[in-house]
mmCIF file of N, CA, C and O in Angstrom:
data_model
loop_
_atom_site.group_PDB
_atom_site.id
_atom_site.type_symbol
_atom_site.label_atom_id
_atom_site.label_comp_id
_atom_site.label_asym_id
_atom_site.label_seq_id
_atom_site.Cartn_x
_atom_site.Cartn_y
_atom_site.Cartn_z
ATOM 1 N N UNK A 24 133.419 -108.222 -132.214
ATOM 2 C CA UNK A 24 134.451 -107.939 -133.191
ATOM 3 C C UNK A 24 135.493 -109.052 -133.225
ATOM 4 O O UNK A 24 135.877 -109.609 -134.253
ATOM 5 N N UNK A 25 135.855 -109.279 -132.146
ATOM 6 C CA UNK A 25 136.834 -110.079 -131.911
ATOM 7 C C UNK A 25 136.338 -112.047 -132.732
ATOM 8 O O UNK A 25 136.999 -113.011 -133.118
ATOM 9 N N UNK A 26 134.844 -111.711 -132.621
ATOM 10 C CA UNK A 26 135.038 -113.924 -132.807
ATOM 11 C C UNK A 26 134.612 -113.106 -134.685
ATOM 12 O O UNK A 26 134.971 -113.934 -135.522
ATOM 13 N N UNK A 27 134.126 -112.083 -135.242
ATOM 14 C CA UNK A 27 134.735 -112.232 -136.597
ATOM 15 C C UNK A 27 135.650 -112.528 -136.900
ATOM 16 O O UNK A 27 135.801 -113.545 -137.577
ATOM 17 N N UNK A 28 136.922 -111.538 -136.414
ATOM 18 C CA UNK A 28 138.301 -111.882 -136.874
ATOM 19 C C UNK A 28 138.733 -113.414 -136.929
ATOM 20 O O UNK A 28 139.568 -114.028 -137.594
ATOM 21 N N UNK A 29 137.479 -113.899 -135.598
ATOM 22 C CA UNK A 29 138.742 -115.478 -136.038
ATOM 23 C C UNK A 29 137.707 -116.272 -136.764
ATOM 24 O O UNK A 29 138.100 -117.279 -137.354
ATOM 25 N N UNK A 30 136.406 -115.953 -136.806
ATOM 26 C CA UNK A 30 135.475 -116.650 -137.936
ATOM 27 C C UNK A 30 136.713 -116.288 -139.108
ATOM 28 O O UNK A 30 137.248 -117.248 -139.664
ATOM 29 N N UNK A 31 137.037 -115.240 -139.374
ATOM 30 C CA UNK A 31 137.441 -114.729 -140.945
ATOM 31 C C UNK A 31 139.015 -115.923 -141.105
ATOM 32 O O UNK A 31 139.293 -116.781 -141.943
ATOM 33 N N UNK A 32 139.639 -115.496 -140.042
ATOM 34 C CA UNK A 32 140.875 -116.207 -139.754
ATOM 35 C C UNK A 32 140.375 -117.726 -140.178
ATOM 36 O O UNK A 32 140.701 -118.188 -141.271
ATOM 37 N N UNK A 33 139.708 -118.338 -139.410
ATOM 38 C CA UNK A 33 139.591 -120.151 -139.471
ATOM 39 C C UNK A 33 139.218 -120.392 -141.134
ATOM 40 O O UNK A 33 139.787 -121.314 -141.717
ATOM 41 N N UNK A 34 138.175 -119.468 -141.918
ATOM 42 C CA UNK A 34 137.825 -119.566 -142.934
ATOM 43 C C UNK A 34 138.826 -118.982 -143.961
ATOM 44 O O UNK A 34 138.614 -119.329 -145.123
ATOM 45 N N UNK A 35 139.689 -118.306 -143.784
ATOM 46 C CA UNK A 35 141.077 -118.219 -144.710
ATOM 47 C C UNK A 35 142.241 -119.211 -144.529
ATOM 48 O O UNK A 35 143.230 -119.037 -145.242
ATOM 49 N N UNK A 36 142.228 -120.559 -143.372
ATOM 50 C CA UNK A 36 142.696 -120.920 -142.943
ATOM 51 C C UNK A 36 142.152 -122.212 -143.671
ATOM 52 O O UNK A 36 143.009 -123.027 -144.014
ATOM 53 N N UNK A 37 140.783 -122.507 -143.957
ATOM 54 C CA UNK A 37 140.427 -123.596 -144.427
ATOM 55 C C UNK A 37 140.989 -123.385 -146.125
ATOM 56 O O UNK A 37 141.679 -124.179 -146.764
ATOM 57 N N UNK A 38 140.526 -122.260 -146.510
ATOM 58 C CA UNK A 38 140.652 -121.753 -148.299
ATOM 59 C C UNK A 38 142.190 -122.510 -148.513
ATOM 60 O O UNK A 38 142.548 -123.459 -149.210
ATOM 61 N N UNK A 39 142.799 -121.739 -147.702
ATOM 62 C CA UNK A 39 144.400 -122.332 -147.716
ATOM 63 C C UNK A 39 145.013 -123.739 -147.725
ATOM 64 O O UNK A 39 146.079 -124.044 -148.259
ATOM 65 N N UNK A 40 144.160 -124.570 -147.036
ATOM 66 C CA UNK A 40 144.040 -125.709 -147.050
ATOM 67 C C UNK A 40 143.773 -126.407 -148.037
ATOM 68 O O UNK A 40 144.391 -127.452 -148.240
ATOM 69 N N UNK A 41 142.688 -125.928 -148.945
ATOM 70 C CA UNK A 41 141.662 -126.376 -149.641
ATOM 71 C C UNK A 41 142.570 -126.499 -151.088
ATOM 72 O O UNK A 41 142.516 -127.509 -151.790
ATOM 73 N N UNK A 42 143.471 -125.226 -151.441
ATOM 74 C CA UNK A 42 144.147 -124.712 -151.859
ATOM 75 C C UNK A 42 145.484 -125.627 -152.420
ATOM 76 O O UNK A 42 145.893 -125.919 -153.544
ATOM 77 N N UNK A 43 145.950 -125.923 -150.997
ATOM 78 C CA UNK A 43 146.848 -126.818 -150.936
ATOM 79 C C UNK A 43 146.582 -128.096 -151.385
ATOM 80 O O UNK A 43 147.247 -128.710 -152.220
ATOM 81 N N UNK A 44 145.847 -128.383 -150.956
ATOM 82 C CA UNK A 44 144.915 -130.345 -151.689
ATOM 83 C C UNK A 44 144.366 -129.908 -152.901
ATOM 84 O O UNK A 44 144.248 -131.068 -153.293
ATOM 85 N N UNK A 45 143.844 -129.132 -154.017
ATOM 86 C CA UNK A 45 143.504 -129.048 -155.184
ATOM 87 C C UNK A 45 145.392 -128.765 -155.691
ATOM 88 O O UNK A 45 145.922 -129.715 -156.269
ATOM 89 N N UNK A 46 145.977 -127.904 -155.520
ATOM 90 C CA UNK A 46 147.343 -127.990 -155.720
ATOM 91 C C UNK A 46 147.981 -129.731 -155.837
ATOM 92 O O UNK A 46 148.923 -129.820 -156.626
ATOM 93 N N UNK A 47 147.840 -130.188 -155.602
ATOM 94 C CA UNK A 47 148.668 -131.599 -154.534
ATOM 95 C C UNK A 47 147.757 -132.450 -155.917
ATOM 96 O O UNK A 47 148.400 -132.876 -156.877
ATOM 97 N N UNK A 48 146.443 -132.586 -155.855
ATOM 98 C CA UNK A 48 145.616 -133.120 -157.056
ATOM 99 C C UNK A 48 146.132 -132.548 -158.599
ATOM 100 O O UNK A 48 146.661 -133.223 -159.482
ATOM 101 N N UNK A 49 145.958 -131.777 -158.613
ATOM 102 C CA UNK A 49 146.433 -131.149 -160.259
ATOM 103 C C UNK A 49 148.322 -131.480 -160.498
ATOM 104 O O UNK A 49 148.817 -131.640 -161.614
ATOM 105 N N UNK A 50 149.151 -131.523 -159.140
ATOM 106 C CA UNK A 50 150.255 -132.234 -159.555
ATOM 107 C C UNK A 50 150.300 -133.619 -159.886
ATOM 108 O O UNK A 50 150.735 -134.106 -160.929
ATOM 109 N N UNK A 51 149.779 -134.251 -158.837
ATOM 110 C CA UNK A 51 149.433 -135.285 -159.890
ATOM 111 C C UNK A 51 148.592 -136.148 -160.427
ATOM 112 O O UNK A 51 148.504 -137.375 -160.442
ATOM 113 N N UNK A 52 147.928 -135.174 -160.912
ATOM 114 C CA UNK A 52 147.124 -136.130 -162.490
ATOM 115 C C UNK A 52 147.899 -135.193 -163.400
ATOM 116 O O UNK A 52 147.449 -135.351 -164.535
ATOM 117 N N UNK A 53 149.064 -134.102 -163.397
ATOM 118 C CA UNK A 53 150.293 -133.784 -164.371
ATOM 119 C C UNK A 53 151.128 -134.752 -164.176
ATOM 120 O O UNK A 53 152.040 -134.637 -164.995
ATOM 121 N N UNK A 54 151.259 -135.548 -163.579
ATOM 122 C CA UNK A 54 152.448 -136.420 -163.641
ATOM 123 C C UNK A 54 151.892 -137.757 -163.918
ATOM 124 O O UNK A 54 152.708 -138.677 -163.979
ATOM 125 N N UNK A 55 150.433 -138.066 -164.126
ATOM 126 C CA UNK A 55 149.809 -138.797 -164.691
ATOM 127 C C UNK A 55 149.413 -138.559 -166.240
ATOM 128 O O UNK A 55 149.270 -139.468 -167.058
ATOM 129 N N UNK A 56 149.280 -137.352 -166.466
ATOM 130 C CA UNK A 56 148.981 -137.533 -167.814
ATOM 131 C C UNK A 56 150.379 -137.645 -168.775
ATOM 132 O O UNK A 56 150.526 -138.307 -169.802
ATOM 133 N N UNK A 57 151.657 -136.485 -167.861
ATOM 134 C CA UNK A 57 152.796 -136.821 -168.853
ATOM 135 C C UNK A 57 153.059 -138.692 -168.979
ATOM 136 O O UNK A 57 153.538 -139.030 -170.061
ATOM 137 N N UNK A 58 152.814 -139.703 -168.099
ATOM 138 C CA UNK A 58 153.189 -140.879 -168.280
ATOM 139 C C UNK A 58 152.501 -141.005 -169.212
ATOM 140 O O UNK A 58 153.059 -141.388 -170.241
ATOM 141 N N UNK A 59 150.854 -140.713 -169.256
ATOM 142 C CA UNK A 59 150.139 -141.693 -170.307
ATOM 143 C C UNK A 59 150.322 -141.524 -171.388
ATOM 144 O O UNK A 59 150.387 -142.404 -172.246
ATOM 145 N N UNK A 60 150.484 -139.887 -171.611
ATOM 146 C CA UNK A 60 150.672 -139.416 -173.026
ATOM 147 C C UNK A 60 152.046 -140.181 -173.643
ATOM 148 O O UNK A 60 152.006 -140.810 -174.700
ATOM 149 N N UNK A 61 152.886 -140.080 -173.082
ATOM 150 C CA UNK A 61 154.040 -140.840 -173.620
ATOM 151 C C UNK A 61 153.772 -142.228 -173.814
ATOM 152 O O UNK A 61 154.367 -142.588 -174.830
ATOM 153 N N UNK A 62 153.180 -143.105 -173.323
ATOM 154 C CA UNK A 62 152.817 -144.411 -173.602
ATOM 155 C C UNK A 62 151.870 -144.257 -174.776
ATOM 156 O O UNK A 62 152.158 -145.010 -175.707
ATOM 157 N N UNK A 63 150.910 -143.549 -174.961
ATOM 158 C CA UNK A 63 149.653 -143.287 -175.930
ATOM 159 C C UNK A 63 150.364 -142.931 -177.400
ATOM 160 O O UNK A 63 149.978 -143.406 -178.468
ATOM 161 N N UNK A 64 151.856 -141.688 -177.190
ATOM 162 C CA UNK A 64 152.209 -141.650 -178.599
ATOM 163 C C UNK A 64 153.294 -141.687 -178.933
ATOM 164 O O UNK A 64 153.699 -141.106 -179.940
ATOM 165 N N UNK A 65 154.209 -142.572 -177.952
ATOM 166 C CA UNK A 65 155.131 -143.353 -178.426
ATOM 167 C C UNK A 65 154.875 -144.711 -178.978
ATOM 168 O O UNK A 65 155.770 -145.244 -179.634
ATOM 169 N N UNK A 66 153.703 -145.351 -178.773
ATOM 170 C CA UNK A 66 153.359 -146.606 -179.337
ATOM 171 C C UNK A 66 153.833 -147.569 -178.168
ATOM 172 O O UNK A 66 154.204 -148.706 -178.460
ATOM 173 N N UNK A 67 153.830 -147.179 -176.975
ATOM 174 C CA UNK A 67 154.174 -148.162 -176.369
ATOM 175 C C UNK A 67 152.847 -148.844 -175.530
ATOM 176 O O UNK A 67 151.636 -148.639 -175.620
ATOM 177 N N UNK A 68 153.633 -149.721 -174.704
ATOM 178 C CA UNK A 68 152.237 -151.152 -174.274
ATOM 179 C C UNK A 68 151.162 -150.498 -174.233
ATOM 180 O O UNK A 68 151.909 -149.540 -174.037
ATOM 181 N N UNK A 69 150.279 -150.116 -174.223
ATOM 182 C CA UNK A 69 149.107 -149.701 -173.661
ATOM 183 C C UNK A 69 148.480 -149.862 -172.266
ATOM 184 O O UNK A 69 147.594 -149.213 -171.711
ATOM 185 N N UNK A 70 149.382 -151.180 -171.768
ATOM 186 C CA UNK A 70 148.931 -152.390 -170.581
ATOM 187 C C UNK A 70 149.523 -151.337 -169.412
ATOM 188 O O UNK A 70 149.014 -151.271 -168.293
ATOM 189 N N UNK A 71 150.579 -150.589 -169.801
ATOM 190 C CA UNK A 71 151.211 -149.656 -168.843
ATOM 191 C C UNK A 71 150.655 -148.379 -168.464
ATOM 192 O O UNK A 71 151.091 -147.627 -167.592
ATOM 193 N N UNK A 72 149.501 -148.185 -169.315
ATOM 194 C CA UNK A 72 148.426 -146.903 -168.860
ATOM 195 C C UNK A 72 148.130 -147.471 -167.407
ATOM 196 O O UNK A 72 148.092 -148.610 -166.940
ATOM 197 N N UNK A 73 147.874 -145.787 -166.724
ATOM 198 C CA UNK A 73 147.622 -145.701 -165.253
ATOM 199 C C UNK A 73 146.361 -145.215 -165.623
ATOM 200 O O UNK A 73 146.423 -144.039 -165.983
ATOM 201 N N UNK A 74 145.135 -145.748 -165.666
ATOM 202 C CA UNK A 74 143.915 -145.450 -165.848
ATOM 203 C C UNK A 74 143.131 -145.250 -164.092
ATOM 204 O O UNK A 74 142.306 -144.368 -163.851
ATOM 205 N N UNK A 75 143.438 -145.885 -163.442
ATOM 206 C CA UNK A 75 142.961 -145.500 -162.017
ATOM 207 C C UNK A 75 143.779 -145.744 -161.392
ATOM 208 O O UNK A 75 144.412 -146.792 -161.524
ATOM 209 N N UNK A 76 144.095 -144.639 -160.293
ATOM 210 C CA UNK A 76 144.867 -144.779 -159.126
ATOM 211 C C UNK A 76 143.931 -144.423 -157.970
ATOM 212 O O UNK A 76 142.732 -144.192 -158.124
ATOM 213 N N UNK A 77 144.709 -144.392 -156.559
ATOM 214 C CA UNK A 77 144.379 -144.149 -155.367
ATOM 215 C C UNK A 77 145.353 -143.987 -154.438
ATOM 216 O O UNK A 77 146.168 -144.721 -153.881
ATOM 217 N N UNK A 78 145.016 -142.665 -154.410
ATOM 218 C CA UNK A 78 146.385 -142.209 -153.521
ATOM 219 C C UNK A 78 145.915 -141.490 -152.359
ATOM 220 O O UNK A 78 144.947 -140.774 -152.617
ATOM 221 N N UNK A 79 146.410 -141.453 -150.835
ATOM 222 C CA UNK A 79 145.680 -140.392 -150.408
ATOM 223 C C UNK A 79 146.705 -138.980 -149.547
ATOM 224 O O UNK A 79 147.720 -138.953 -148.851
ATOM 225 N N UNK A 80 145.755 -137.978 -150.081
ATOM 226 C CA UNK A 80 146.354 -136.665 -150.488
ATOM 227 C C UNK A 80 145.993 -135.956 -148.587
ATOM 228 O O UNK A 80 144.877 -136.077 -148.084
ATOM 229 N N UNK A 81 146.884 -135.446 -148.027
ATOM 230 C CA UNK A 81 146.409 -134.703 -146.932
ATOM 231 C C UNK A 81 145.437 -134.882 -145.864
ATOM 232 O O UNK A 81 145.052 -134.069 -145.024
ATOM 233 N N UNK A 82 145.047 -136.339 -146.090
ATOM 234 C CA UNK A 82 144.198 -137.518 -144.852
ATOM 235 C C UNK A 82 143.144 -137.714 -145.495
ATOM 236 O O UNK A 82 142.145 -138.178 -144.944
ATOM 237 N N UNK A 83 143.188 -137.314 -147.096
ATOM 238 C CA UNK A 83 141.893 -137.789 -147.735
ATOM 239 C C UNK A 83 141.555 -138.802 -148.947
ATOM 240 O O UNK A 83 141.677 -137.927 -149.805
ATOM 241 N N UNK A 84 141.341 -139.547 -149.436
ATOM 242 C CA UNK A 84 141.810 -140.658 -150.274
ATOM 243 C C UNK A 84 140.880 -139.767 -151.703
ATOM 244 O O UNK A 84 139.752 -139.275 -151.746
ATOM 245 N N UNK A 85 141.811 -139.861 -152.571
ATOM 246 C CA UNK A 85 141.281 -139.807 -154.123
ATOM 247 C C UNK A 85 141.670 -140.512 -154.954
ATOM 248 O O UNK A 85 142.783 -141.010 -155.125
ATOM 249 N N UNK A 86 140.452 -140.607 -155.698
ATOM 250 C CA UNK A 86 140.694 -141.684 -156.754
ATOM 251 C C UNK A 86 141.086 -140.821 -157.993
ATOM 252 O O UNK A 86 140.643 -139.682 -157.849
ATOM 253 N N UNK A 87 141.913 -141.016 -159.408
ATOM 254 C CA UNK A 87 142.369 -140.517 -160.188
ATOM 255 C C UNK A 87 141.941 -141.307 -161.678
ATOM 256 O O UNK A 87 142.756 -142.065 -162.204
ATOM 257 N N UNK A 88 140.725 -141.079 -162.237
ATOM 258 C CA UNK A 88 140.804 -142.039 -163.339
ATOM 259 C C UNK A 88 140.696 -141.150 -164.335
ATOM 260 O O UNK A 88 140.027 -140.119 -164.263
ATOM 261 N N UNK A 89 141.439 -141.562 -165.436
ATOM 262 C CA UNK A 89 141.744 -141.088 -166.891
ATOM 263 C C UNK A 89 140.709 -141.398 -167.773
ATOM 264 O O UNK A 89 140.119 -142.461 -167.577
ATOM 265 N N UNK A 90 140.259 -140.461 -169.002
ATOM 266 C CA UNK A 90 138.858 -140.699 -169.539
ATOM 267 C C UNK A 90 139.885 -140.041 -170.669
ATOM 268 O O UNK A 90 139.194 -139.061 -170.948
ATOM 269 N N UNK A 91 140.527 -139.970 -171.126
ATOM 270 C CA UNK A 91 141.405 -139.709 -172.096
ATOM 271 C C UNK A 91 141.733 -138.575 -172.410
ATOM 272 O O UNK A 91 142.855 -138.341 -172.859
ATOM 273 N N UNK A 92 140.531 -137.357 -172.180
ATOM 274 C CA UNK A 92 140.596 -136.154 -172.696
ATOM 275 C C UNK A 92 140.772 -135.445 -171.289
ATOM 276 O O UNK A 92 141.391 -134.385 -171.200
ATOM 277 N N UNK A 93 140.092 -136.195 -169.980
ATOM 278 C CA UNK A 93 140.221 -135.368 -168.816
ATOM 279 C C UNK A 93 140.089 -136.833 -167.485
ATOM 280 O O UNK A 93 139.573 -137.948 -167.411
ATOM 281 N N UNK A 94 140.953 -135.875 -166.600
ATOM 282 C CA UNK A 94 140.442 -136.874 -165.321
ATOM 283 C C UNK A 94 140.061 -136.568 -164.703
ATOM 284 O O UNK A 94 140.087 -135.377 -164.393
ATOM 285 N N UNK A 95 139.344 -137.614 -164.016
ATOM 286 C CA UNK A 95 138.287 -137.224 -162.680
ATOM 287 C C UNK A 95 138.810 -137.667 -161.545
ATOM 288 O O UNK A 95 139.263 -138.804 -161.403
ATOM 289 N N UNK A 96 138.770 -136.617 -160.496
ATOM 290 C CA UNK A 96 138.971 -136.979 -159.269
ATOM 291 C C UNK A 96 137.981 -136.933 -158.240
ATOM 292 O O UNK A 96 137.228 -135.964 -158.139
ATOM 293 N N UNK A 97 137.936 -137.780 -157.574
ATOM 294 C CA UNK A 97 136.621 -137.930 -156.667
ATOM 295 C C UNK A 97 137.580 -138.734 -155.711
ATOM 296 O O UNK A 97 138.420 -139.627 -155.825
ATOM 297 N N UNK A 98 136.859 -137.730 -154.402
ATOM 298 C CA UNK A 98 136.979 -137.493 -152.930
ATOM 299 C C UNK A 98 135.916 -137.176 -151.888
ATOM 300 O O UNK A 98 135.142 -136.274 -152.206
ATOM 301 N N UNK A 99 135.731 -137.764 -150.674
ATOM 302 C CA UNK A 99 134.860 -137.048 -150.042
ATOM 303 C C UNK A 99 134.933 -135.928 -149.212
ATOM 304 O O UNK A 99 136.081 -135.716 -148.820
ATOM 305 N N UNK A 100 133.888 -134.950 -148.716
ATOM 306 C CA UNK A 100 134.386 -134.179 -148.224
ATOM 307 C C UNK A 100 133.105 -133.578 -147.364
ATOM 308 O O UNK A 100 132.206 -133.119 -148.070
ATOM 309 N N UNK A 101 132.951 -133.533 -146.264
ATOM 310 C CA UNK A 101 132.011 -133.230 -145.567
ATOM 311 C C UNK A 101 130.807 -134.459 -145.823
ATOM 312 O O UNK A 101 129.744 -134.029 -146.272
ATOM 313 N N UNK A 102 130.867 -135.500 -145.649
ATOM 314 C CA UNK A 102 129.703 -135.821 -146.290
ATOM 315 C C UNK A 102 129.761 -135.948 -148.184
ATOM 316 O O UNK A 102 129.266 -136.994 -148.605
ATOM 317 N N UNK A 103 130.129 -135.306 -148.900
ATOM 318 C CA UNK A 103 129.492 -134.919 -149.826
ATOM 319 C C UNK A 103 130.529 -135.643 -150.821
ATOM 320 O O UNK A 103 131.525 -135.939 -150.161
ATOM 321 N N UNK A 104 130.669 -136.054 -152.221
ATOM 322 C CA UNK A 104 131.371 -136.632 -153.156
ATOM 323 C C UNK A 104 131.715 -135.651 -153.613
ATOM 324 O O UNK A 104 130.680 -135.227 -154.127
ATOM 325 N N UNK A 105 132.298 -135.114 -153.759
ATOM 326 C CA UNK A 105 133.619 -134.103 -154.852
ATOM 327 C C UNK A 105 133.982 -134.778 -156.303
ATOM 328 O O UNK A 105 134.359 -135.931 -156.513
ATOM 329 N N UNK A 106 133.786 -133.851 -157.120
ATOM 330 C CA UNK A 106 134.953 -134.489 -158.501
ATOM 331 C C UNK A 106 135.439 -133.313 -159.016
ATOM 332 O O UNK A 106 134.662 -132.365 -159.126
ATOM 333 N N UNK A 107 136.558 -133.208 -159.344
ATOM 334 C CA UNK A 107 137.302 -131.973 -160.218
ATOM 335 C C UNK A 107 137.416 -133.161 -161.477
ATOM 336 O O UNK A 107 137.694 -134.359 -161.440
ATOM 337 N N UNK A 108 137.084 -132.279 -162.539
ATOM 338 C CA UNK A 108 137.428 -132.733 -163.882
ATOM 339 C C UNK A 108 138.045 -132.063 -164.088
ATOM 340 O O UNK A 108 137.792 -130.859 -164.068
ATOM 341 N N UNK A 109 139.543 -132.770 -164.487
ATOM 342 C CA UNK A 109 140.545 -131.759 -165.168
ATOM 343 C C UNK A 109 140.707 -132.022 -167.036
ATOM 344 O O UNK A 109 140.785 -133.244 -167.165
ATOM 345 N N UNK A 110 140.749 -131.647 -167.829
ATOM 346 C CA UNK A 110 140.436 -131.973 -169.172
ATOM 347 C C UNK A 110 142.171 -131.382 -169.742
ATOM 348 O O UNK A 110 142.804 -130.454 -169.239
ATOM 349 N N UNK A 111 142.534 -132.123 -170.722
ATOM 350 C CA UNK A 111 144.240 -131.982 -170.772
ATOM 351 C C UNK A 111 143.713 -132.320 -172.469
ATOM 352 O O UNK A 111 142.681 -132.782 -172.957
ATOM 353 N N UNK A 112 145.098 -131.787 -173.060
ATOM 354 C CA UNK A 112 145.288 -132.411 -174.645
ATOM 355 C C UNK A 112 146.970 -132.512 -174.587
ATOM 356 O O UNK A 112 147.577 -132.466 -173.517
ATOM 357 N N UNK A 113 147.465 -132.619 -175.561
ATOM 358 C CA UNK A 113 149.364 -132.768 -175.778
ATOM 359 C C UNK A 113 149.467 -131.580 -174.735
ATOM 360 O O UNK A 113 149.957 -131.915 -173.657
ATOM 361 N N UNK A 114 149.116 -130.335 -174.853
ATOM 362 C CA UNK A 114 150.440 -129.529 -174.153
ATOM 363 C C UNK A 114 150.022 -129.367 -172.955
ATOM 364 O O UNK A 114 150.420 -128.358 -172.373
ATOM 365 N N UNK A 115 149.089 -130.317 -172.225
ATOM 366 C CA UNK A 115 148.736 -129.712 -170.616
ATOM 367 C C UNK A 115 147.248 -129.913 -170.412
ATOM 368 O O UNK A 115 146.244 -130.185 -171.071
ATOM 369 N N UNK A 116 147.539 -129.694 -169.415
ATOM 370 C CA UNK A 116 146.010 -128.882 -168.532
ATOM 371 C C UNK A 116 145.657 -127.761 -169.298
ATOM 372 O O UNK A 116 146.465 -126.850 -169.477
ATOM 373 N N UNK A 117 144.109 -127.736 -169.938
ATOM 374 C CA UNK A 117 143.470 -127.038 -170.652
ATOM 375 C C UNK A 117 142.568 -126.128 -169.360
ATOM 376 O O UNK A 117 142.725 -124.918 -169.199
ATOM 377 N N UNK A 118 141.624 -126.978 -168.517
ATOM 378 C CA UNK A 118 140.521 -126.567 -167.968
ATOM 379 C C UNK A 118 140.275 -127.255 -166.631
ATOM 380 O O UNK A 118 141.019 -128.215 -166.427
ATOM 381 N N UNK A 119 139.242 -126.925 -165.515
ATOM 382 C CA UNK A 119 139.311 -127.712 -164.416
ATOM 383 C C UNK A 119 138.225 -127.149 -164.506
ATOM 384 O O UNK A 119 138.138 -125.965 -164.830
ATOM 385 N N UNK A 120 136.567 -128.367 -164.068
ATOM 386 C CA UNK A 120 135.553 -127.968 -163.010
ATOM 387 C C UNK A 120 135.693 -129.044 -161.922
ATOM 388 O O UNK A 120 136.381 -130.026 -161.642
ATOM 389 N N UNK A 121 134.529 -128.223 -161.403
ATOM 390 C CA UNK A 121 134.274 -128.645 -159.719
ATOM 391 C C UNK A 121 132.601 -129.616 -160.060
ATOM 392 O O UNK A 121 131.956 -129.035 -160.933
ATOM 393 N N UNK A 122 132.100 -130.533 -159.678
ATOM 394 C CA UNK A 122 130.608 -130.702 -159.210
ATOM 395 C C UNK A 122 130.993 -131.556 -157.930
ATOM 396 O O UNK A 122 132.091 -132.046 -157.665
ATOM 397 N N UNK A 123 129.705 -131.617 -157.137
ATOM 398 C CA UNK A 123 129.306 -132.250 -156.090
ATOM 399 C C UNK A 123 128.033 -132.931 -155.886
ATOM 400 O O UNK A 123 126.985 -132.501 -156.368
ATOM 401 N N UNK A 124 128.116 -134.064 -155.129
ATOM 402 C CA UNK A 124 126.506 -134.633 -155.073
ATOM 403 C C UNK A 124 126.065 -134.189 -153.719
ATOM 404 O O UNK A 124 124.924 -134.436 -153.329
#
């Protein structure tokens, strides 16, 4: 009984985590898209678009690139490549998936 509780514990413990770094990602590629959008329809440089960044989020490095309608973030994670596509228009974040390789 007892090593469920902390199986259950460590695995609500990771969610939370997990939680926190998709949080931490969706702030900012919002603070990436409000820049671009304002450069895109104010008419300004274009040269000042943040089309890829690299930042790293909670000991894990992601990359942030803009595809105009959505960005992709890709990270590793166990082994495995991660991408959340987040897809945005003028007023926001529309949608988010997940794939993995």
């Amino acid at each position: 009984m007892l090593s469920i509780y902390i199986v259950q514990s460590a695995s609500l413990i990771q969610c939370d985590r997990q939680s926190q770094f998709d949080l931490a990602c969706i702030s900012q590629v919002k603070g990436l898209i409000f820049h671009n959008n304002q450069i895109r329809f104010c008419n300004w440089d274009l040269e000042n678009l943040i089309l890829i960044q690299e930042i790293q989020i909670h000991d894990t490095w992601v990359t942030f690139e803009d595809h105009e309608t959505y960005f992709q973030c890709t990270y590793a994670k166990k082994e495995k490549k991660i991408r959340m596509h987040i897809y945005y228009d003028m007023q926001g974040i529309q949608d988010i998936e997940y794939t993995s390789d």
